[in-house]
């Protein structure tokens, strides 16, 4: 990552390697270590890539600061699409270090432009919502899956399955925070049962026709529904059209239940797998950036030069 601020090394050379990020009343100075990025040189080694400095802190603030840094690592893992972890800390005479295992992950691009300025803007915009939603929406699980799905040696089918499992996870946590109850494969809301009589707010309801029983009225957003409908509601809640989710759900069902996209030997198999992966990746990027309250440009999976995604 190119920093936002220049600094001078002990040798007198000047680097743009420093970014200042403010979170929860603390100022974090991120300084990139001057290393070459040749993957073969770091196999089976631990290598520090960034040093974070926080000035004028007390010992009793340590746990809070470490929690914040861990949260920042999760957010950075999301936008870099590869795992970023805290290696350790040093405060006065106290220090603690843990082993870190590096794996080769080659995402085609970052989700946010790889610069200190854009990273700072992303962190400062999204950190409050991340902290609020981290547990309820299991965001560390989500970001972990995204990183795993970018492992270079992973088969396209496995990458797709990880993304589709993420959709299931987001559906599950969405239903929970909206107070739905699940019974077998059906979701229902205790405050919005089906109605026998026509409601006053009829525009919010749909008519459920039954051959042997009187028609009932079901709430469009909170009425009883199945798994696929709950997925559509999950993404529709942030303004993502059902036209987008319908196609992805159909492909998800085929991959999960049959394990393949097209018949073996189909000449379009690889092309279709890549396109499906790009589509579901873009769906998840937009959803996650939206619930994190990010505003700005971001990379779609097909972008190569410049960001074409935008959330306003």
C-alpha positions as semicolon CSV with decimal commas, in nm:
position;residue;x (nm);y (nm);z (nm)
1;X;0,000;0,000;0,000
2;X;0,131;0,345;-0,093
3;X;0,120;0,568;0,213
4;X;-0,043;0,907;0,245
5;X;0,253;1,080;0,417
6;X;0,625;1,085;0,340
7;X;0,886;0,982;0,600
8;X;1,266;0,969;0,606
9;X;1,453;0,647;0,681
10;X;1,774;0,619;0,887
11;X;1,970;0,613;0,560
12;X;1,820;0,946;0,460
13;X;1,597;0,808;0,185
14;X;1,241;0,942;0,165
15;X;0,945;0,704;0,134
16;X;0,571;0,760;0,105
17;X;0,502;0,487;0,356
18;X;0,291;0,635;0,637
19;X;-0,085;0,658;0,686
20;X;-0,260;0,808;0,991
21;X;-0,596;0,654;1,087
22;X;-0,820;0,771;1,374
23;X;-1,052;0,526;1,552
24;X;-1,231;0,541;1,887
25;X;-1,035;0,847;1,998
26;X;-0,692;0,694;1,924
27;X;-0,449;0,789;1,648
28;X;-0,285;0,495;1,470
29;X;0,025;0,554;1,258
30;X;0,064;0,280;0,997
31;X;0,414;0,259;0,849
32;X;0,489;0,015;0,569
33;X;0,814;-0,179;0,611
34;X;1,051;-0,152;0,316
35;X;1,036;-0,508;0,182
36;X;1,038;-0,655;-0,167
37;X;0,724;-0,847;-0,258
38;X;0,874;-1,170;-0,394
39;X;0,659;-1,449;-0,259
40;X;0,919;-1,724;-0,291
41;X;1,146;-1,537;-0,048
42;X;0,889;-1,559;0,233
43;X;0,784;-1,922;0,223
44;X;0,778;-2,068;0,578
45;X;0,883;-1,733;0,724
46;X;0,719;-1,468;0,936
47;X;0,767;-1,123;0,788
48;X;0,651;-0,793;0,929
49;X;0,490;-0,580;0,660
50;X;0,354;-0,293;0,871
51;X;0,433;-0,132;1,205
52;X;0,149;0,048;1,386
53;X;0,241;0,312;1,644
54;X;0,000;0,459;1,901
55;X;0,146;0,733;2,118
56;X;0,070;0,838;2,476
57;X;-0,131;0,536;2,589
58;X;-0,171;0,383;2,933
59;X;-0,126;0,020;3,028
60;X;-0,495;-0,009;3,117
61;X;-0,585;0,090;2,758
62;X;-0,384;-0,194;2,602
63;X;-0,664;-0,450;2,561
64;X;-0,895;-0,193;2,403
65;X;-0,626;-0,085;2,158
66;X;-0,541;-0,444;2,064
67;X;-0,911;-0,509;1,999
68;X;-0,926;-0,204;1,771
69;X;-0,616;-0,314;1,580
70;X;-0,761;-0,664;1,536
71;X;-1,080;-0,506;1,400
72;X;-0,875;-0,294;1,160
73;X;-0,695;-0,609;1,044
74;X;-1,031;-0,768;0,960
75;X;-1,139;-0,464;0,760
76;X;-0,804;-0,459;0,578
77;X;-0,837;-0,832;0,508
78;X;-1,172;-0,762;0,342
79;X;-1,052;-0,487;0,109
80;X;-0,719;-0,661;0,034
81;X;-0,901;-0,996;-0,008
82;X;-0,627;-1,175;0,183
83;X;-0,574;-1,240;0,556
84;X;-0,400;-0,969;0,759
85;X;-0,318;-1,045;1,123
86;X;-0,160;-0,872;1,422
87;X;0,180;-1,029;1,488
88;X;0,232;-0,883;1,834
89;X;0,281;-0,570;2,042
90;X;0,532;-0,390;2,261
91;X;0,434;-0,146;2,537
92;X;0,712;-0,027;2,767
93;X;0,869;-0,349;2,900
94;X;0,569;-0,565;2,806
95;X;0,561;-0,746;2,473
96;X;0,396;-1,046;2,318
97;X;0,442;-1,209;1,977
98;X;0,260;-1,487;1,797
99;X;0,356;-1,700;1,498
100;X;0,188;-1,617;1,168
101;X;0,161;-1,854;0,875
102;X;0,169;-1,694;0,533
103;X;-0,014;-1,847;0,237
104;X;-0,008;-1,742;-0,125
105;X;-0,324;-1,552;-0,215
106;X;-0,352;-1,364;-0,542
107;X;-0,675;-1,165;-0,569
108;X;-0,703;-1,001;-0,908
109;X;-0,735;-0,664;-0,739
110;X;-0,822;-0,502;-0,409
111;X;-1,176;-0,394;-0,339
112;X;-1,063;-0,040;-0,254
113;X;-0,780;0,142;-0,431
114;X;-0,452;0,036;-0,271
115;X;-0,344;0,374;-0,136
116;X;-0,313;0,518;0,211
117;X;-0,567;0,791;0,143
118;X;-0,842;0,558;0,018
119;X;-0,769;0,299;0,287
120;X;-0,791;0,565;0,559
121;X;-1,121;0,692;0,420
122;X;-1,257;0,337;0,406
123;X;-1,152;0,252;0,764
124;X;-1,277;0,576;0,916
125;X;-1,612;0,544;0,734
126;X;-1,677;0,178;0,808
127;X;-1,521;0,109;1,148
128;X;-1,822;0,233;1,354
129;X;-2,065;0,006;1,165
130;X;-1,821;-0,284;1,164
131;X;-1,794;-0,264;1,542
132;X;-2,173;-0,249;1,572
133;X;-2,243;-0,538;1,332
134;X;-1,938;-0,759;1,387
135;X;-2,106;-1,004;1,620
136;X;-2,466;-0,993;1,494
137;X;-2,365;-1,033;1,128
138;X;-2,062;-1,258;1,200
139;X;-1,843;-1,030;0,988
140;X;-1,516;-1,194;1,089
141;X;-1,653;-1,524;0,954
142;X;-1,758;-1,348;0,633
143;X;-1,422;-1,181;0,578
144;X;-1,241;-1,504;0,661
145;X;-1,438;-1,693;0,395
146;X;-1,362;-1,424;0,136
147;X;-0,990;-1,454;0,206
148;X;-1,001;-1,834;0,185
149;X;-1,189;-1,814;-0,146
150;X;-0,894;-1,626;-0,299
151;X;-0,633;-1,895;-0,234
152;X;-0,456;-1,945;-0,565
153;X;-0,467;-2,325;-0,579
154;X;-0,839;-2,349;-0,499
155;X;-1,060;-2,495;-0,773
156;X;-1,319;-2,262;-0,925
157;X;-1,599;-2,484;-0,795
158;X;-1,462;-2,456;-0,439
159;X;-1,433;-2,077;-0,472
160;X;-1,795;-2,062;-0,587
161;X;-1,915;-2,285;-0,304
162;X;-1,743;-2,064;-0,044
163;X;-1,916;-1,758;-0,190
164;X;-2,252;-1,935;-0,194
165;X;-2,204;-2,047;0,167
166;X;-2,146;-1,680;0,250
167;X;-2,485;-1,596;0,102
168;X;-2,638;-1,855;0,337
169;X;-2,454;-1,701;0,631
170;X;-2,571;-1,348;0,546
171;X;-2,928;-1,476;0,504
172;X;-2,912;-1,644;0,844
173;X;-2,778;-1,340;1,032
174;X;-3,018;-1,106;0,848
175;X;-3,315;-1,320;0,955
176;X;-3,186;-1,319;1,313
177;X;-3,146;-0,943;1,343
178;X;-3,492;-0,894;1,189
179;X;-3,637;-1,128;1,459
180;X;-3,753;-1,403;1,223
181;X;-3,804;-1,752;1,362
182;X;-3,697;-2,055;1,158
183;X;-3,889;-2,382;1,148
184;X;-3,739;-2,644;0,916
185;X;-3,687;-2,445;0,592
186;X;-3,948;-2,177;0,662
187;X;-3,905;-1,836;0,823
188;X;-4,183;-1,652;1,003
189;X;-4,208;-1,332;1,207
190;X;-4,413;-1,337;1,529
191;X;-4,533;-0,980;1,471
192;X;-4,650;-1,043;1,113
193;X;-4,863;-1,359;1,090
194;X;-5,084;-1,424;0,789
195;X;-5,414;-1,235;0,818
196;X;-5,762;-1,363;0,736
197;X;-5,913;-1,016;0,698
198;X;-5,800;-0,748;0,456
199;X;-5,553;-0,516;0,635
200;X;-5,568;-0,138;0,617
201;X;-5,211;-0,117;0,484
202;X;-5,298;-0,352;0,198
203;X;-5,012;-0,220;-0,020
204;X;-4,766;-0,391;0,217
205;X;-4,938;-0,728;0,176
206;X;-4,988;-0,989;-0,094
207;X;-5,285;-1,220;-0,133
208;X;-5,216;-1,590;-0,073
209;X;-5,471;-1,790;-0,273
210;X;-5,570;-2,128;-0,129
211;X;-5,803;-2,372;-0,306
212;X;-5,965;-2,523;0,001
213;X;-5,938;-2,231;0,241
214;X;-6,019;-1,865;0,254
215;X;-5,757;-1,638;0,096
216;X;-5,504;-1,496;0,340
217;X;-5,293;-1,179;0,343
218;X;-4,917;-1,208;0,389
219;X;-4,678;-0,919;0,463
220;X;-4,434;-0,870;0,172
221;X;-4,127;-0,796;0,385
222;X;-4,197;-0,982;0,709
223;X;-4,445;-1,253;0,612
224;X;-4,375;-1,626;0,615
225;X;-4,126;-1,733;0,349
226;X;-3,881;-1,999;0,239
227;X;-3,502;-1,990;0,218
228;X;-3,474;-1,848;-0,135
229;X;-3,720;-1,570;-0,058
230;X;-3,524;-1,481;0,256
231;X;-3,207;-1,449;0,047
232;X;-3,389;-1,207;-0,184
233;X;-3,514;-1,005;0,113
234;X;-3,161;-0,994;0,258
235;X;-3,016;-0,822;-0,046
236;X;-3,329;-0,624;-0,128
237;X;-3,298;-0,466;0,217
238;X;-2,997;-0,265;0,091
239;X;-3,148;-0,189;-0,251
240;X;-3,013;-0,483;-0,455
241;X;-3,268;-0,589;-0,715
242;X;-3,427;-0,933;-0,718
243;X;-3,336;-0,952;-1,087
244;X;-2,974;-0,984;-0,974
245;X;-3,030;-1,229;-0,689
246;X;-3,274;-1,455;-0,882
247;X;-3,009;-1,568;-1,131
248;X;-2,741;-1,613;-0,865
249;X;-2,977;-1,818;-0,645
250;X;-3,054;-2,052;-0,937
251;X;-2,682;-2,107;-1,001
252;X;-2,615;-2,148;-0,630
253;X;-2,881;-2,418;-0,604
254;X;-2,734;-2,611;-0,897
255;X;-2,377;-2,591;-0,764
256;X;-2,469;-2,680;-0,405
257;X;-2,705;-2,967;-0,494
258;X;-2,534;-3,106;-0,806
259;X;-2,170;-3,002;-0,755
260;X;-2,120;-2,893;-1,116
261;X;-2,219;-2,597;-1,333
262;X;-2,252;-2,759;-1,672
263;X;-2,216;-3,115;-1,807
264;X;-1,857;-3,244;-1,798
265;X;-1,669;-3,165;-2,117
266;X;-1,876;-2,857;-2,202
267;X;-1,645;-2,616;-2,384
268;X;-1,795;-2,320;-2,194
269;X;-1,740;-2,471;-1,848
270;X;-1,439;-2,262;-1,737
271;X;-1,575;-1,942;-1,890
272;X;-1,909;-1,991;-1,716
273;X;-1,743;-2,069;-1,381
274;X;-1,533;-1,750;-1,396
275;X;-1,835;-1,538;-1,488
276;X;-2,046;-1,690;-1,209
277;X;-1,765;-1,625;-0,959
278;X;-1,738;-1,264;-1,072
279;X;-2,114;-1,214;-1,042
280;X;-2,145;-1,352;-0,689
281;X;-1,829;-1,168;-0,579
282;X;-1,973;-0,837;-0,701
283;X;-2,302;-0,908;-0,523
284;X;-2,123;-0,968;-0,192
285;X;-1,894;-0,666;-0,231
286;X;-2,185;-0,430;-0,282
287;X;-2,385;-0,579;0,004
288;X;-2,101;-0,572;0,255
289;X;-1,981;-0,225;0,162
290;X;-2,339;-0,099;0,194
291;X;-2,406;-0,244;0,539
292;X;-2,066;-0,109;0,652
293;X;-2,187;0,238;0,545
294;X;-1,908;0,288;0,290
295;X;-1,953;0,574;0,044
296;X;-1,724;0,596;-0,256
297;X;-1,566;0,403;-0,542
298;X;-1,473;0,036;-0,532
299;X;-1,347;-0,230;-0,771
300;X;-1,585;-0,474;-0,933
301;X;-1,435;-0,813;-1,008
302;X;-1,409;-0,744;-1,382
303;X;-1,230;-0,409;-1,338
304;X;-0,867;-0,389;-1,445
305;X;-0,796;-0,016;-1,477
306;X;-0,984;0,207;-1,234
307;X;-1,291;0,145;-1,017
308;X;-1,632;0,116;-1,182
309;X;-1,829;0,042;-0,864
310;X;-1,978;0,336;-0,676
311;X;-2,189;0,367;-0,360
312;X;-2,336;0,710;-0,287
